mmCIF file of C-alpha atoms in Angstrom:
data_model
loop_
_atom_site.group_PDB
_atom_site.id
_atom_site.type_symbol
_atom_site.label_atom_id
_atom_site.label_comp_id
_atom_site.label_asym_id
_atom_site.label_seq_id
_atom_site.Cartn_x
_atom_site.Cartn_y
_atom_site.Cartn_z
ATOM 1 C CA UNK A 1 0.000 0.000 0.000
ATOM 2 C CA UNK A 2 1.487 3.378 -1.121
ATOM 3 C CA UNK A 3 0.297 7.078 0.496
ATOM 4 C CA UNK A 4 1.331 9.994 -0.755
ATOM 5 C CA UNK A 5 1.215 13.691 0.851
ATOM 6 C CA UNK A 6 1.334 16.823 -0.624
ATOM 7 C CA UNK A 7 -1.325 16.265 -3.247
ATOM 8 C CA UNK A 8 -2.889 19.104 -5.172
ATOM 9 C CA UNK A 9 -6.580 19.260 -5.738
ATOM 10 C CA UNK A 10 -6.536 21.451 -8.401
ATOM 11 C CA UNK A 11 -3.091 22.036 -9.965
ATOM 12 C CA UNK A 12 -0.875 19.234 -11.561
ATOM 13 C CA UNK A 13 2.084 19.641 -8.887
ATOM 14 C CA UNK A 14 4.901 17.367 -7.599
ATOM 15 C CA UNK A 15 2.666 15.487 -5.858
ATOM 16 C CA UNK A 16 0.486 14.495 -8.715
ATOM 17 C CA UNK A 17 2.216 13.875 -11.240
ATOM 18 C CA UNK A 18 3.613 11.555 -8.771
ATOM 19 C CA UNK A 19 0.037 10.057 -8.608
ATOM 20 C CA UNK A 20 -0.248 9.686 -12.336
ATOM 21 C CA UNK A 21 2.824 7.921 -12.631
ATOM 22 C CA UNK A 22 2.314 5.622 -10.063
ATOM 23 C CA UNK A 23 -1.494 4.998 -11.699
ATOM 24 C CA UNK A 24 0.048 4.849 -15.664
ATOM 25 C CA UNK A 25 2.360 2.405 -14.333
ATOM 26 C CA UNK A 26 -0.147 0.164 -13.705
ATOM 27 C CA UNK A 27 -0.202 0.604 -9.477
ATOM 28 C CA UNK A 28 -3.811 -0.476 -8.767
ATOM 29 C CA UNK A 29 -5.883 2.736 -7.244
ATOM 30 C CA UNK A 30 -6.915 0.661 -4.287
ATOM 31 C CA UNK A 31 -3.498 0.429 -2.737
ATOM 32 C CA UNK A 32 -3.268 3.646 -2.786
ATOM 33 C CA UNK A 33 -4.458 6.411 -0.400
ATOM 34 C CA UNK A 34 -3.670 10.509 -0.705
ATOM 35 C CA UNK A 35 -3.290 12.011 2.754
ATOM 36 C CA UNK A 36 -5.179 15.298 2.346
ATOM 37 C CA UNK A 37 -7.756 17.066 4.996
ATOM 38 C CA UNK A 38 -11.248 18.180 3.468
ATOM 39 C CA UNK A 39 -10.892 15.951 0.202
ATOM 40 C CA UNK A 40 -12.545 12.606 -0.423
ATOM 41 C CA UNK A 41 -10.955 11.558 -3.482
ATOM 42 C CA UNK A 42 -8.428 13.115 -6.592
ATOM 43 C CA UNK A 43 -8.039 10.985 -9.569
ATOM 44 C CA UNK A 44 -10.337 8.462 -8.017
ATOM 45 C CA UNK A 45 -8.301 7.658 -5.330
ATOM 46 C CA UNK A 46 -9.303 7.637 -2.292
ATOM 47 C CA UNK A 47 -7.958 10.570 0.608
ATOM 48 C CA UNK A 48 -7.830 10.432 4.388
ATOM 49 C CA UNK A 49 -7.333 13.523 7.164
ATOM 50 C CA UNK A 50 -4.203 12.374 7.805
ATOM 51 C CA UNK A 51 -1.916 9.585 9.346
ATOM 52 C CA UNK A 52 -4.209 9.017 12.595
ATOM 53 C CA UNK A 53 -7.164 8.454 9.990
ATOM 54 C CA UNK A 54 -5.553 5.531 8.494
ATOM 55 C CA UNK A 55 -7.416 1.759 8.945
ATOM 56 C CA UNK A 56 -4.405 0.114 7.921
ATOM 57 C CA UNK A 57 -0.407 0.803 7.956
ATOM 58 C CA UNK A 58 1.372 2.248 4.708
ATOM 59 C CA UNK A 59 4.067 0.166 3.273
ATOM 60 C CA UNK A 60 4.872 3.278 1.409
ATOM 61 C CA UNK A 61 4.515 7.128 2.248
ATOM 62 C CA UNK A 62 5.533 9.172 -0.544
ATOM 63 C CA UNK A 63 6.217 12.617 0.634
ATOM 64 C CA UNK A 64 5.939 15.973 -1.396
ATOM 65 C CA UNK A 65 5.566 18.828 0.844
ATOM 66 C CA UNK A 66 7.570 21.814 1.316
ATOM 67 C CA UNK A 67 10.930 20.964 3.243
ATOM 68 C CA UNK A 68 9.828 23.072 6.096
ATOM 69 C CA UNK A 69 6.595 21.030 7.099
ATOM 70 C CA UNK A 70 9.385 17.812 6.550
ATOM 71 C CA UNK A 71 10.208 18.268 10.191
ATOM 72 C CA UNK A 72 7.173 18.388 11.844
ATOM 73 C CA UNK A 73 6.108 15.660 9.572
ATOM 74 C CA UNK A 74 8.715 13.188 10.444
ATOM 75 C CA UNK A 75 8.198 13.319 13.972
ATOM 76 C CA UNK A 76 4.524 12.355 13.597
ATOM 77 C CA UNK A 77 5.642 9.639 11.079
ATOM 78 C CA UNK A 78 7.562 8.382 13.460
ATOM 79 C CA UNK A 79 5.300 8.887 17.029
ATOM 80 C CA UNK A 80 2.130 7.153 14.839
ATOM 81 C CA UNK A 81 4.233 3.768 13.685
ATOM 82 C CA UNK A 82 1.524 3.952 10.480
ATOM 83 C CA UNK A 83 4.066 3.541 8.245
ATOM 84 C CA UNK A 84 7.037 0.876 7.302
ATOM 85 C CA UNK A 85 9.430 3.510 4.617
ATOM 86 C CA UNK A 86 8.893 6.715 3.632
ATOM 87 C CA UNK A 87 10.289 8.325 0.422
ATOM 88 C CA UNK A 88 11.365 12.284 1.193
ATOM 89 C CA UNK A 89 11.017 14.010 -2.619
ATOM 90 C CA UNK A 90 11.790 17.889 -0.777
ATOM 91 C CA UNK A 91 15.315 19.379 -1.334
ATOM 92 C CA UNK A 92 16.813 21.673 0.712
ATOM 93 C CA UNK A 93 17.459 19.524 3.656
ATOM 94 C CA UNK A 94 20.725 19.767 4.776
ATOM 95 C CA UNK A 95 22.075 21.057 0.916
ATOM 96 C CA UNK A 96 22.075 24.621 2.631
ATOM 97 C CA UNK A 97 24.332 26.055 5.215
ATOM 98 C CA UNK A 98 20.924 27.223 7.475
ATOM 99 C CA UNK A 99 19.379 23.968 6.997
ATOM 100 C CA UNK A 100 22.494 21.336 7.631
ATOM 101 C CA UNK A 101 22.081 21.700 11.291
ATOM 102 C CA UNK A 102 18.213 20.938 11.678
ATOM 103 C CA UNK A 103 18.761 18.369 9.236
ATOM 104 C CA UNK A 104 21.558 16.245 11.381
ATOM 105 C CA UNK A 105 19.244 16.654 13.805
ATOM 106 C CA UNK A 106 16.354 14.907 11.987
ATOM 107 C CA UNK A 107 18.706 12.311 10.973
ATOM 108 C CA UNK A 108 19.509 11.895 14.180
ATOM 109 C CA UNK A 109 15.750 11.477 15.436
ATOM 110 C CA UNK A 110 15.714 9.116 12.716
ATOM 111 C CA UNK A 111 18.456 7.060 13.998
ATOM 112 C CA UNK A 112 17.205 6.724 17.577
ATOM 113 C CA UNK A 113 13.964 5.767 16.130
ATOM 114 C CA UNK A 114 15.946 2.422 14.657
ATOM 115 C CA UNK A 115 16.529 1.807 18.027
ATOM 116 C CA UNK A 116 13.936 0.657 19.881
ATOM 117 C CA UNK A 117 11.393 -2.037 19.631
ATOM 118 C CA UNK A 118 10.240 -2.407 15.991
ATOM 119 C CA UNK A 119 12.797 -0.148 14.139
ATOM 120 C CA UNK A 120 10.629 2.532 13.072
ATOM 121 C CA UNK A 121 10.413 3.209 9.490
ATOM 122 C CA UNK A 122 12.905 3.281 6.762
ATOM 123 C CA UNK A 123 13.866 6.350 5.135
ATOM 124 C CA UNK A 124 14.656 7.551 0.994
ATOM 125 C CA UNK A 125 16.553 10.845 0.875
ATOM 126 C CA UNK A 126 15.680 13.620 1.276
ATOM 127 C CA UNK A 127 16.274 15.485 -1.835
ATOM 128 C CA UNK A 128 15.172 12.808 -3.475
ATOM 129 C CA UNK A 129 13.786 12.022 -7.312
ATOM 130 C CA UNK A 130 12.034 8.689 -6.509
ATOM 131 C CA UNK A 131 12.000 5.004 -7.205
ATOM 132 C CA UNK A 132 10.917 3.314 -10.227
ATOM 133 C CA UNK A 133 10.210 -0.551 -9.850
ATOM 134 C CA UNK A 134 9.199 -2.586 -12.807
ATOM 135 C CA UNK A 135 8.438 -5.823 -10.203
ATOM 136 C CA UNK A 136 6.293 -3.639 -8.016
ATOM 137 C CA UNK A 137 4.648 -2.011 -10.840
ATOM 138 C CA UNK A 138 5.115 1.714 -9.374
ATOM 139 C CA UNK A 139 6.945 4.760 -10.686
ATOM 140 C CA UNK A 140 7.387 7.366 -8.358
ATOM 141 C CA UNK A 141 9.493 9.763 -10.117
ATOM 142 C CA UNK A 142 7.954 13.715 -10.278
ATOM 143 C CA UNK A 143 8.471 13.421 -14.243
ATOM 144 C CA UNK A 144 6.230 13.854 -16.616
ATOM 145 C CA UNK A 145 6.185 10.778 -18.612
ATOM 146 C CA UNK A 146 5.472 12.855 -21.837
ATOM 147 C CA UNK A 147 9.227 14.875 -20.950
ATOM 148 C CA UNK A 148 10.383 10.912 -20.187
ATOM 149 C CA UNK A 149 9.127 8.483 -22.363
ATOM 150 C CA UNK A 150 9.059 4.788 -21.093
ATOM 151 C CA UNK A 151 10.866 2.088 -23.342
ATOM 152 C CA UNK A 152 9.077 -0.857 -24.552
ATOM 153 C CA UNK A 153 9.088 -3.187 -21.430
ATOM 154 C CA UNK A 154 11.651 -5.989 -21.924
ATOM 155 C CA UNK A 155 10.982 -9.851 -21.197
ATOM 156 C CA UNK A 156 14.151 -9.809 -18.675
ATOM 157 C CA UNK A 157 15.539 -6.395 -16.268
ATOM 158 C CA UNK A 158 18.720 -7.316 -14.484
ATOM 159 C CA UNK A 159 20.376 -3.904 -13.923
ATOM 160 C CA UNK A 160 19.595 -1.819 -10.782
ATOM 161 C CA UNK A 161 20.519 2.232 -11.049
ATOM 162 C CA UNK A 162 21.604 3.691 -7.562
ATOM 163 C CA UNK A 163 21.956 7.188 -8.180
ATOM 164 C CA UNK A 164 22.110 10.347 -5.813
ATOM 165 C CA UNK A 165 21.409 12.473 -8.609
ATOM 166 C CA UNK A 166 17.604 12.271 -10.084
ATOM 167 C CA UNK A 167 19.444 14.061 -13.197
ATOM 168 C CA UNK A 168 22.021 11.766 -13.238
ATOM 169 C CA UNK A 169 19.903 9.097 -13.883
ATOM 170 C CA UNK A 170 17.211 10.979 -16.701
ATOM 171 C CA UNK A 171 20.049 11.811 -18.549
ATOM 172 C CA UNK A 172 21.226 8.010 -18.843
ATOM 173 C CA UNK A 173 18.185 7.188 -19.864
ATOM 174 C CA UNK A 174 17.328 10.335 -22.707
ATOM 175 C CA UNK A 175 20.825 9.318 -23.930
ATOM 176 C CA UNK A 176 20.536 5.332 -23.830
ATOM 177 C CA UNK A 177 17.033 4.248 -25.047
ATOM 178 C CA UNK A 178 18.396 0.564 -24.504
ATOM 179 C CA UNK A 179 18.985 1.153 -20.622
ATOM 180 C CA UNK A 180 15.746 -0.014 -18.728
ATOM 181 C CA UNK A 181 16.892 -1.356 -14.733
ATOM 182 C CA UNK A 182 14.972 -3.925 -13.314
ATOM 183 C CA UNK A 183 14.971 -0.652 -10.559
ATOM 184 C CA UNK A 184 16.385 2.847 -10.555
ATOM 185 C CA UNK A 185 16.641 4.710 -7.262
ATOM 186 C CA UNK A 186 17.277 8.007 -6.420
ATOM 187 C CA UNK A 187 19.767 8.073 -2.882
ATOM 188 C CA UNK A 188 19.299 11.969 -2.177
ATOM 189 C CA UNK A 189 20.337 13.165 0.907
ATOM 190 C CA UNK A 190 20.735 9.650 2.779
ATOM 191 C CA UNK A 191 19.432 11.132 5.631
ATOM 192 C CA UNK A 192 18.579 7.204 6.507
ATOM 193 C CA UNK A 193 18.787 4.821 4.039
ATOM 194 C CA UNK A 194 22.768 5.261 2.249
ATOM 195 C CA UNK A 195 24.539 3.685 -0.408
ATOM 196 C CA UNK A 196 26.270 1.293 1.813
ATOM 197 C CA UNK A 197 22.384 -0.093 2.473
ATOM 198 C CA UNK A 198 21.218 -0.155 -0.892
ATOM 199 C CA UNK A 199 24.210 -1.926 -2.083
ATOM 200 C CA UNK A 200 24.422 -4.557 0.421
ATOM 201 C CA UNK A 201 20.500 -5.294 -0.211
ATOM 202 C CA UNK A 202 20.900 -5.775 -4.160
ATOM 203 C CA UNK A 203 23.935 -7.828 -3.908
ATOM 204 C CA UNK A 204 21.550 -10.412 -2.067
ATOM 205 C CA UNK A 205 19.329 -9.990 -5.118
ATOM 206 C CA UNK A 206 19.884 -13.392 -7.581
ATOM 207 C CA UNK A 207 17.812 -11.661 -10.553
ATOM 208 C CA UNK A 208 20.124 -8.611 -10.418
ATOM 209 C CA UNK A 209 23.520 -9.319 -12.417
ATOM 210 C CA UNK A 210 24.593 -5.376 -13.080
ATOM 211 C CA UNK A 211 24.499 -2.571 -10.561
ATOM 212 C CA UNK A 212 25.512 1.125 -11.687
ATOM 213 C CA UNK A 213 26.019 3.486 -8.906
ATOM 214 C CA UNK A 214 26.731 7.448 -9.543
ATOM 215 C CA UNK A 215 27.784 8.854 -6.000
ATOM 216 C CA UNK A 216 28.913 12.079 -4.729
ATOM 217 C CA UNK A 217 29.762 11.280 -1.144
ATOM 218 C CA UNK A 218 28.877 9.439 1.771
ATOM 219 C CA UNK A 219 28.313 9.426 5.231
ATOM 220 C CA UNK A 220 30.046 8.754 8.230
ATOM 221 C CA UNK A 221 31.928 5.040 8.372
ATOM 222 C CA UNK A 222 29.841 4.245 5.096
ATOM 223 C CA UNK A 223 32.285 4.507 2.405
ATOM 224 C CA UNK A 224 33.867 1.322 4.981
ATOM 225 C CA UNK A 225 30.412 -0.073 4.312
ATOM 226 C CA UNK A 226 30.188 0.869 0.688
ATOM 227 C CA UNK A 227 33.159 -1.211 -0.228
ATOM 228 C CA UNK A 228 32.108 -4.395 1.933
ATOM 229 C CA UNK A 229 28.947 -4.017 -0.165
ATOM 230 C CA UNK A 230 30.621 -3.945 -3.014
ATOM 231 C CA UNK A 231 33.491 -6.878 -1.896
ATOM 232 C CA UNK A 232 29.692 -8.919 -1.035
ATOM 233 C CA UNK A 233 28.285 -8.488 -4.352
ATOM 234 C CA UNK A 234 31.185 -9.197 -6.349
ATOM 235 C CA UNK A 235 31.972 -12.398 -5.094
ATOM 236 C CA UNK A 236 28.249 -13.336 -5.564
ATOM 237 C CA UNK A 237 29.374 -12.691 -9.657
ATOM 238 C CA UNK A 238 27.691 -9.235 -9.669
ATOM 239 C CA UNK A 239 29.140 -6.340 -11.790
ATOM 240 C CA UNK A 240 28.932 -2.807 -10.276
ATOM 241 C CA UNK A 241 29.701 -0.088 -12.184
ATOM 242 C CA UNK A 242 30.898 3.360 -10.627
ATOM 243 C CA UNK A 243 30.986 6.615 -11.382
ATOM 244 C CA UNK A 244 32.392 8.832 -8.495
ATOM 245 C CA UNK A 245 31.247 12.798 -9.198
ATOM 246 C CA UNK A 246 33.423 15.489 -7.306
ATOM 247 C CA UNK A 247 36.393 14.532 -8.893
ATOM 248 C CA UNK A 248 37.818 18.302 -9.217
ATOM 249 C CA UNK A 249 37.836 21.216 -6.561
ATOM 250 C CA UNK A 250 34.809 22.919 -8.687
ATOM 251 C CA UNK A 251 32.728 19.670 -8.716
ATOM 252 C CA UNK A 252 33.586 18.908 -4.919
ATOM 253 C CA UNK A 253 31.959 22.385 -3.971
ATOM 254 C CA UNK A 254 28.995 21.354 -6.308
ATOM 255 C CA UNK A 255 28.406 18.044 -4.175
ATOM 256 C CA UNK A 256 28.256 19.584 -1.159
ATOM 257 C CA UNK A 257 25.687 21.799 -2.404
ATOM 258 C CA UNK A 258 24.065 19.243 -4.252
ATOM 259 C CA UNK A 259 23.378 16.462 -1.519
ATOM 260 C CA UNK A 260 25.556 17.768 1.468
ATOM 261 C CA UNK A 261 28.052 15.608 0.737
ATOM 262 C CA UNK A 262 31.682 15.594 1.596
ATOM 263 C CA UNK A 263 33.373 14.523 -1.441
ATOM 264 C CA UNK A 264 36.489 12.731 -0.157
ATOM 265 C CA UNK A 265 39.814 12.212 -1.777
ATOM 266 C CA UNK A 266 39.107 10.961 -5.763
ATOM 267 C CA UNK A 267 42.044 8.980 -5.902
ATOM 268 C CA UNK A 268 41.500 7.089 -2.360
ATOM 269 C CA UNK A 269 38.076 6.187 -3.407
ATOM 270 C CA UNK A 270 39.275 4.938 -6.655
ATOM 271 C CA UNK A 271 41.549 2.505 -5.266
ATOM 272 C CA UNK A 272 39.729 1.186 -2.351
ATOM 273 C CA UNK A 273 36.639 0.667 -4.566
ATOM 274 C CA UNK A 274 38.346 -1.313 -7.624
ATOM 275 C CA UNK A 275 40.193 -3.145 -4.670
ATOM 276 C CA UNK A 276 36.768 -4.244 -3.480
ATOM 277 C CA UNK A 277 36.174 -5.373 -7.236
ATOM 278 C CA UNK A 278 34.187 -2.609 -8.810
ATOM 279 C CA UNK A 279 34.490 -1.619 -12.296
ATOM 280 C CA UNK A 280 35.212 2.471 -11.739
ATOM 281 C CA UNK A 281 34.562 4.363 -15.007
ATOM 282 C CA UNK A 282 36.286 7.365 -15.846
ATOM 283 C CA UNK A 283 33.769 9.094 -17.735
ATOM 284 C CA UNK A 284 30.470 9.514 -18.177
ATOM 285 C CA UNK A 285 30.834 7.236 -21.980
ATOM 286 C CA UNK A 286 32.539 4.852 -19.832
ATOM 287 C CA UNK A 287 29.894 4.200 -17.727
ATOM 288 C CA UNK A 288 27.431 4.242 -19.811
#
């Protein structure tokens, strides 16, 4: 079951086109629910008051509010237990030097939320494009699919595209009309969920052969757990593919404004990453 917040009645924003996607890509209507007070239904789907007004817990929430109600937001996330992951679309958490302080601090409330009984929920980005999955039927990317078109859908999808950059990954797929990943996920922020996570999950996979991963930094400890990732899925006859952004002083500065990332030393991540047994491509051609 997917929710989404931050739905427009009337105007085709973020939120919506979000809705349409999911809907086009064949997501049945009855899984899904639109958390919006003093509405009954958009699109057909159905709409609730809010979290407490929920008969059943999300397996998705889908979040597309302004980055300032993102706080507030969280914490009830959290306090209610309605929901198992939650998907953070909003920039400008932690990508700005006034916001990098509250959002540690929601990271952090994250964190201690992992910590007791049950985990709390799992959390994608902030700053974050979306996830497309062809075996859960859902896209959940704020594109129009008429600026995106969809390839024909293939009989077999063993790629996965990690990306932190939602541009990263349109512009792979404007420029290579063959690419079409099993899944493509957008990292963000990884004010939760990192690329150390993601990795170690999809090596696990057995339908996913190829992983390509563009990254502009990570955080704390998890480069360490970024190449054990890597080290896993390699030696389970995986090929991951990187392409490490940040690679000059100009592009550094650009990460950290990007995702508030700390870029780290290019030619230290190079060699402790093709240790581990990635494939680490110069260019953006060589990736590709």
């Amino acid at each position: 079951s997917i929710g989404i917040i931050g739905v427009s009645a009337t105007s085709m924003n973020f939120g919506r086109i979000i809705l349409h996607n999911l809907m086009d890509g064949g997501y049945p209507k009855a899984q899904m629910t639109i958390l919006r007070p003093g509405e009954t239904e958009i699109d057909g789907v159905r709409c609730a008051a809010g979290l407490k007004a929920l008969g059943h817990k999300l397996d998705l929430l889908i979040v597309a509010v302004a980055a300032s109600a993102v706080y507030e937001l969280v914490d009830e996330i959290i306090a209610t237990d309605a929901v198992e992951a939650v998907m953070l679309i909003p920039g400008s958490l932690g990508e700005t030097k006034k916001s990098r302080e509250p959002a540690a601090a929601l990271a952090a409330r994250i964190n201690a939320a992992h910590g007791k009984p049950g985990g709390g929920p799992v959390f994608l980005g902030a700053n974050c494009l979306g996830v497309v999955s062809h075996p859960g039927n859902y896209d959940s990317w704020f594109i129009p699919l008429e600026r995106l078109p969809k390839p024909q859908k293939k009989p077999v999808r063993n790629s996965v595209m990690l990306s932190q950059s939602g541009a990263f990954m349109i512009t792979r797929l404007s420029q290579n009309p063959w690419l079409d990943p099993r899944y493509m996920i957008a990292v963000g922020n990884q004010t939760d969920l990192t690329h150390g996570d993601l990795l170690a999950y999809f090596a696990e996979r057995p339908e996913v052969e190829t992983i390509g991963l563009y990254i502009e930094g990570f955080k704390d400890l998890d480069g360490l757990e970024f190449a054990r990732a890597v080290r896993k899925a390699v030696l389970k006859g995986k090929q991951i593919v990187v392409y490490k952004s940040g690679q000059t002083e100009p592009g550094q500065g650009g990460v950290l404004g990007h995702t508030a990332s700390i870029a780290g030393d290019p030619r230290l991540f190079e060699s402790v990453v093709r240790q581990a047994g990635a494939v680490v491509a110069e260019d953006l051609d060589a990736f590709d």
